[in-house]
PDB file of N, CA and C in Angstrom:
ATOM      1  N   MET C1285     101.989 -88.227  22.169  1.00  0.00           N
ATOM      2  CA  MET C1285     103.098 -89.016  21.700  1.00  0.00           C
ATOM      3  C   MET C1285     104.400 -88.224  21.768  1.00  0.00           C
ATOM      4  N   LEU C1286     104.412 -86.950  21.407  1.00  0.00           N
ATOM      5  CA  LEU C1286     105.661 -86.189  21.407  1.00  0.00           C
ATOM      6  C   LEU C1286     106.323 -86.175  22.772  1.00  0.00           C
ATOM      7  N   SER C1287     105.542 -86.173  23.841  1.00  0.00           N
ATOM      8  CA  SER C1287     106.127 -86.142  25.182  1.00  0.00           C
ATOM      9  C   SER C1287     106.701 -87.487  25.577  1.00  0.00           C
ATOM     10  N   SER C1288     106.408 -88.547  24.826  1.00  0.00           N
ATOM     11  CA  SER C1288     106.917 -89.871  25.171  1.00  0.00           C
ATOM     12  C   SER C1288     108.055 -90.323  24.256  1.00  0.00           C
ATOM     13  N   LEU C1289     108.653 -89.401  23.507  1.00  0.00           N
ATOM     14  CA  LEU C1289     109.782 -89.765  22.650  1.00  0.00           C
ATOM     15  C   LEU C1289     111.054 -89.865  23.472  1.00  0.00           C
ATOM     16  N   ASP C1290     111.854 -90.879  23.172  1.00  0.00           N
ATOM     17  CA  ASP C1290     113.141 -91.057  23.824  1.00  0.00           C
ATOM     18  C   ASP C1290     114.080 -89.943  23.375  1.00  0.00           C
ATOM     19  N   ILE C1291     114.928 -89.483  24.257  1.00  0.00           N
ATOM     20  CA  ILE C1291     115.861 -88.404  23.919  1.00  0.00           C
ATOM     21  C   ILE C1291     116.927 -88.871  22.923  1.00  0.00           C
ATOM     22  N   ASN C1292     117.214 -90.163  22.887  1.00  0.00           N
ATOM     23  CA  ASN C1292     118.214 -90.708  21.962  1.00  0.00           C
ATOM     24  C   ASN C1292     117.619 -90.885  20.576  1.00  0.00           C
ATOM     25  N   ARG C1293     118.429 -90.593  19.565  1.00  0.00           N
ATOM     26  CA  ARG C1293     117.985 -90.759  18.176  1.00  0.00           C
ATOM     27  C   ARG C1293     119.179 -91.114  17.311  1.00  0.00           C
ATOM     28  N   GLU C1294     118.889 -91.659  16.152  1.00  0.00           N
ATOM     29  CA  GLU C1294     119.944 -92.036  15.200  1.00  0.00           C
ATOM     30  C   GLU C1294     119.752 -91.233  13.914  1.00  0.00           C
ATOM     31  N   ILE C1295     120.691 -90.330  13.635  1.00  0.00           N
ATOM     32  CA  ILE C1295     120.617 -89.536  12.410  1.00  0.00           C
ATOM     33  C   ILE C1295     120.829 -90.466  11.219  1.00  0.00           C
ATOM     34  N   LEU C1296     119.907 -90.440  10.272  1.00  0.00           N
ATOM     35  CA  LEU C1296     119.989 -91.290   9.082  1.00  0.00           C
ATOM     36  C   LEU C1296     120.594 -90.554   7.895  1.00  0.00           C
ATOM     37  N   GLY C1297     120.407 -89.235   7.849  1.00  0.00           N
ATOM     38  CA  GLY C1297     120.979 -88.501   6.731  1.00  0.00           C
ATOM     39  C   GLY C1297     120.431 -87.098   6.608  1.00  0.00           C
ATOM     40  N   VAL C1298     121.061 -86.367   5.706  1.00  0.00           N
ATOM     41  CA  VAL C1298     120.648 -84.997   5.393  1.00  0.00           C
ATOM     42  C   VAL C1298     120.561 -84.883   3.877  1.00  0.00           C
ATOM     43  N   LEU C1299     119.427 -84.417   3.392  1.00  0.00           N
ATOM     44  CA  LEU C1299     119.255 -84.169   1.965  1.00  0.00           C
ATOM     45  C   LEU C1299     119.279 -82.665   1.749  1.00  0.00           C
ATOM     46  N   ARG C1300     120.040 -82.226   0.748  1.00  0.00           N
ATOM     47  CA  ARG C1300     120.163 -80.788   0.474  1.00  0.00           C
ATOM     48  C   ARG C1300     119.902 -80.509  -0.997  1.00  0.00           C
ATOM     49  N   ARG C1301     119.341 -79.360  -1.239  1.00  0.00           N
ATOM     50  CA  ARG C1301     119.259 -78.811  -2.592  1.00  0.00           C
ATOM     51  C   ARG C1301     119.165 -77.305  -2.448  1.00  0.00           C
ATOM     52  N   GLU C1302     119.644 -76.589  -3.378  1.00  0.00           N
ATOM     53  CA  GLU C1302     119.712 -75.122  -3.401  1.00  0.00           C
ATOM     54  C   GLU C1302     119.491 -74.467  -2.042  1.00  0.00           C
ATOM     55  N   ASP C1303     118.247 -74.186  -1.653  1.00  0.00           N
ATOM     56  CA  ASP C1303     117.979 -73.427  -0.435  1.00  0.00           C
ATOM     57  C   ASP C1303     117.205 -74.208   0.627  1.00  0.00           C
ATOM     58  N   VAL C1304     117.176 -75.550   0.501  1.00  0.00           N
ATOM     59  CA  VAL C1304     116.417 -76.394   1.428  1.00  0.00           C
ATOM     60  C   VAL C1304     117.304 -77.519   1.951  1.00  0.00           C
ATOM     61  N   ALA C1305     117.142 -77.844   3.243  1.00  0.00           N
ATOM     62  CA  ALA C1305     117.808 -79.011   3.831  1.00  0.00           C
ATOM     63  C   ALA C1305     116.789 -79.774   4.660  1.00  0.00           C
ATOM     64  N   VAL C1306     116.865 -81.108   4.594  1.00  0.00           N
ATOM     65  CA  VAL C1306     115.984 -81.965   5.377  1.00  0.00           C
ATOM     66  C   VAL C1306     116.857 -82.961   6.139  1.00  0.00           C
ATOM     67  N   VAL C1307     116.693 -82.977   7.463  1.00  0.00           N
ATOM     68  CA  VAL C1307     117.424 -83.906   8.319  1.00  0.00           C
ATOM     69  C   VAL C1307     116.468 -85.037   8.675  1.00  0.00           C
ATOM     70  N   TYR C1308     116.913 -86.295   8.485  1.00  0.00           N
ATOM     71  CA  TYR C1308     116.101 -87.471   8.802  1.00  0.00           C
ATOM     72  C   TYR C1308     116.749 -88.249   9.930  1.00  0.00           C
ATOM     73  N   TRP C1309     115.936 -88.727  10.887  1.00  0.00           N
ATOM     74  CA  TRP C1309     116.481 -89.577  11.941  1.00  0.00           C
ATOM     75  C   TRP C1309     115.453 -90.589  12.404  1.00  0.00           C
ATOM     76  N   LYS C1310     115.976 -91.647  13.038  1.00  0.00           N
ATOM     77  CA  LYS C1310     115.141 -92.709  13.599  1.00  0.00           C
ATOM     78  C   LYS C1310     114.961 -92.402  15.079  1.00  0.00           C
ATOM     79  N   GLN C1311     113.718 -92.451  15.534  1.00  0.00           N
ATOM     80  CA  GLN C1311     113.367 -92.086  16.905  1.00  0.00           C
ATOM     81  C   GLN C1311     112.576 -93.226  17.523  1.00  0.00           C
ATOM     82  N   THR C1312     112.772 -93.481  18.802  1.00  0.00           N
ATOM     83  CA  THR C1312     111.961 -94.467  19.521  1.00  0.00           C
ATOM     84  C   THR C1312     111.174 -93.753  20.605  1.00  0.00           C
ATOM     85  N   GLY C1313     110.194 -94.441  21.148  1.00  0.00           N
ATOM     86  CA  GLY C1313     109.359 -93.866  22.194  1.00  0.00           C
ATOM     87  C   GLY C1313     109.570 -94.561  23.522  1.00  0.00           C
ATOM     88  N   THR C1314     109.199 -93.886  24.601  1.00  0.00           N
ATOM     89  CA  THR C1314     109.303 -94.485  25.925  1.00  0.00           C
ATOM     90  C   THR C1314     108.015 -95.198  26.314  1.00  0.00           C
ATOM     91  N   ASN C1315     106.884 -94.794  25.747  1.00  0.00           N
ATOM     92  CA  ASN C1315     105.592 -95.413  26.073  1.00  0.00           C
ATOM     93  C   ASN C1315     105.017 -96.237  24.924  1.00  0.00           C
ATOM     94  N   VAL C1316     105.566 -96.062  23.715  1.00  0.00           N
ATOM     95  CA  VAL C1316     105.070 -96.769  22.527  1.00  0.00           C
ATOM     96  C   VAL C1316     106.219 -97.566  21.938  1.00  0.00           C
ATOM     97  N   SER C1317     105.989 -98.844  21.670  1.00  0.00           N
ATOM     98  CA  SER C1317     107.059 -99.666  21.100  1.00  0.00           C
ATOM     99  C   SER C1317     107.217 -99.388  19.611  1.00  0.00           C
ATOM    100  N   GLY C1318     108.388 -99.684  19.103  1.00  0.00           N
ATOM    101  CA  GLY C1318     108.651 -99.507  17.684  1.00  0.00           C
ATOM    102  C   GLY C1318     109.488 -98.270  17.417  1.00  0.00           C
ATOM    103  N   GLU C1319     109.704 -98.028  16.139  1.00  0.00           N
ATOM    104  CA  GLU C1319     110.539 -96.912  15.702  1.00  0.00           C
ATOM    105  C   GLU C1319     109.705 -95.941  14.872  1.00  0.00           C
ATOM    106  N   PHE C1320     110.124 -94.685  14.907  1.00  0.00           N
ATOM    107  CA  PHE C1320     109.468 -93.631  14.149  1.00  0.00           C
ATOM    108  C   PHE C1320     110.501 -92.967  13.250  1.00  0.00           C
ATOM    109  N   LEU C1321     110.056 -92.478  12.097  1.00  0.00           N
ATOM    110  CA  LEU C1321     110.907 -91.695  11.215  1.00  0.00           C
ATOM    111  C   LEU C1321     110.548 -90.230  11.429  1.00  0.00           C
ATOM    112  N   ALA C1322     111.562 -89.431  11.759  1.00  0.00           N
ATOM    113  CA  ALA C1322     111.343 -88.005  11.984  1.00  0.00           C
ATOM    114  C   ALA C1322     112.106 -87.215  10.932  1.00  0.00           C
ATOM    115  N   SER C1323     111.562 -86.064  10.559  1.00  0.00           N
ATOM    116  CA  SER C1323     112.259 -85.199   9.604  1.00  0.00           C
ATOM    117  C   SER C1323     112.053 -83.740  10.003  1.00  0.00           C
ATOM    118  N   TYR C1324     113.097 -82.965   9.787  1.00  0.00           N
ATOM    119  CA  TYR C1324     113.113 -81.545  10.117  1.00  0.00           C
ATOM    120  C   TYR C1324     113.516 -80.800   8.861  1.00  0.00           C
ATOM    121  N   HIS C1325     112.674 -79.883   8.395  1.00  0.00           N
ATOM    122  CA  HIS C1325     112.886 -79.167   7.137  1.00  0.00           C
ATOM    123  C   HIS C1325     113.224 -77.708   7.420  1.00  0.00           C
ATOM    124  N   VAL C1326     114.317 -77.254   6.831  1.00  0.00           N
ATOM    125  CA  VAL C1326     114.696 -75.841   6.949  1.00  0.00           C
ATOM    126  C   VAL C1326     114.913 -75.263   5.554  1.00  0.00           C
ATOM    127  N   LYS C1327     114.661 -73.962   5.424  1.00  0.00           N
ATOM    128  CA  LYS C1327     114.790 -73.301   4.132  1.00  0.00           C
ATOM    129  C   LYS C1327     115.422 -71.931   4.332  1.00  0.00           C
ATOM    130  N   GLN C1328     116.258 -71.544   3.382  1.00  0.00           N
ATOM    131  CA  GLN C1328     116.875 -70.233   3.426  1.00  0.00           C
ATOM    132  C   GLN C1328     116.013 -69.232   2.673  1.00  0.00           C
ATOM    133  N   PHE C1329     115.695 -68.136   3.350  1.00  0.00           N
ATOM    134  CA  PHE C1329     114.951 -67.026   2.759  1.00  0.00           C
ATOM    135  C   PHE C1329     115.860 -65.808   2.826  1.00  0.00           C
ATOM    136  N   GLY C1330     116.518 -65.486   1.724  1.00  0.00           N
ATOM    137  CA  GLY C1330     117.483 -64.394   1.731  1.00  0.00           C
ATOM    138  C   GLY C1330     118.640 -64.748   2.647  1.00  0.00           C
ATOM    139  N   SER C1331     118.859 -63.952   3.693  1.00  0.00           N
ATOM    140  CA  SER C1331     119.953 -64.222   4.630  1.00  0.00           C
ATOM    141  C   SER C1331     119.478 -64.960   5.879  1.00  0.00           C
ATOM    142  N   GLU C1332     118.193 -65.338   5.937  1.00  0.00           N
ATOM    143  CA  GLU C1332     117.641 -66.028   7.104  1.00  0.00           C
ATOM    144  C   GLU C1332     117.362 -67.496   6.796  1.00  0.00           C
ATOM    145  N   ILE C1333     117.534 -68.339   7.813  1.00  0.00           N
ATOM    146  CA  ILE C1333     117.167 -69.760   7.714  1.00  0.00           C
ATOM    147  C   ILE C1333     116.013 -69.992   8.643  1.00  0.00           C
ATOM    148  N   LYS C1334     114.926 -70.573   8.111  1.00  0.00           N
ATOM    149  CA  LYS C1334     113.715 -70.760   8.899  1.00  0.00           C
ATOM    150  C   LYS C1334     113.234 -72.205   8.829  1.00  0.00           C
ATOM    151  N   GLU C1335     112.625 -72.645   9.919  1.00  0.00           N
ATOM    152  CA  GLU C1335     111.999 -73.967   9.960  1.00  0.00           C
ATOM    153  C   GLU C1335     110.732 -73.919   9.118  1.00  0.00           C
ATOM    154  N   VAL C1336     110.583 -74.889   8.223  1.00  0.00           N
ATOM    155  CA  VAL C1336     109.378 -74.937   7.389  1.00  0.00           C
ATOM    156  C   VAL C1336     108.604 -76.225   7.565  1.00  0.00           C
ATOM    157  N   GLY C1337     109.132 -77.140   8.392  1.00  0.00           N
ATOM    158  CA  GLY C1337     108.400 -78.362   8.630  1.00  0.00           C
ATOM    159  C   GLY C1337     109.081 -79.304   9.599  1.00  0.00           C
ATOM    160  N   PHE C1338     108.265 -80.045  10.335  1.00  0.00           N
ATOM    161  CA  PHE C1338     108.743 -81.072  11.247  1.00  0.00           C
ATOM    162  C   PHE C1338     107.698 -82.172  11.218  1.00  0.00           C
ATOM    163  N   LEU C1339     108.141 -83.406  11.044  1.00  0.00           N
ATOM    164  CA  LEU C1339     107.191 -84.506  10.886  1.00  0.00           C
ATOM    165  C   LEU C1339     107.729 -85.754  11.565  1.00  0.00           C
ATOM    166  N   ILE C1340     106.860 -86.440  12.295  1.00  0.00           N
ATOM    167  CA  ILE C1340     107.184 -87.756  12.860  1.00  0.00           C
ATOM    168  C   ILE C1340     106.116 -88.722  12.367  1.00  0.00           C
ATOM    169  N   THR C1341     106.579 -89.802  11.739  1.00  0.00           N
ATOM    170  CA  THR C1341     105.622 -90.808  11.228  1.00  0.00           C
ATOM    171  C   THR C1341     105.922 -92.161  11.799  1.00  0.00           C
TER     172      THR C1341
END
């Protein structure tokens, strides 16, 4: 499924708190009809920012 995601997406929002940010967007597929909700989670560890999660539902 990941290889069939359309390159275009619609950013829905960003949620932030202290040291965590989550970006949400709507994604469509090229081989599967319908829409998917994707989220990308990042967290600050000291002076570094690291990816802690990525999810498509």
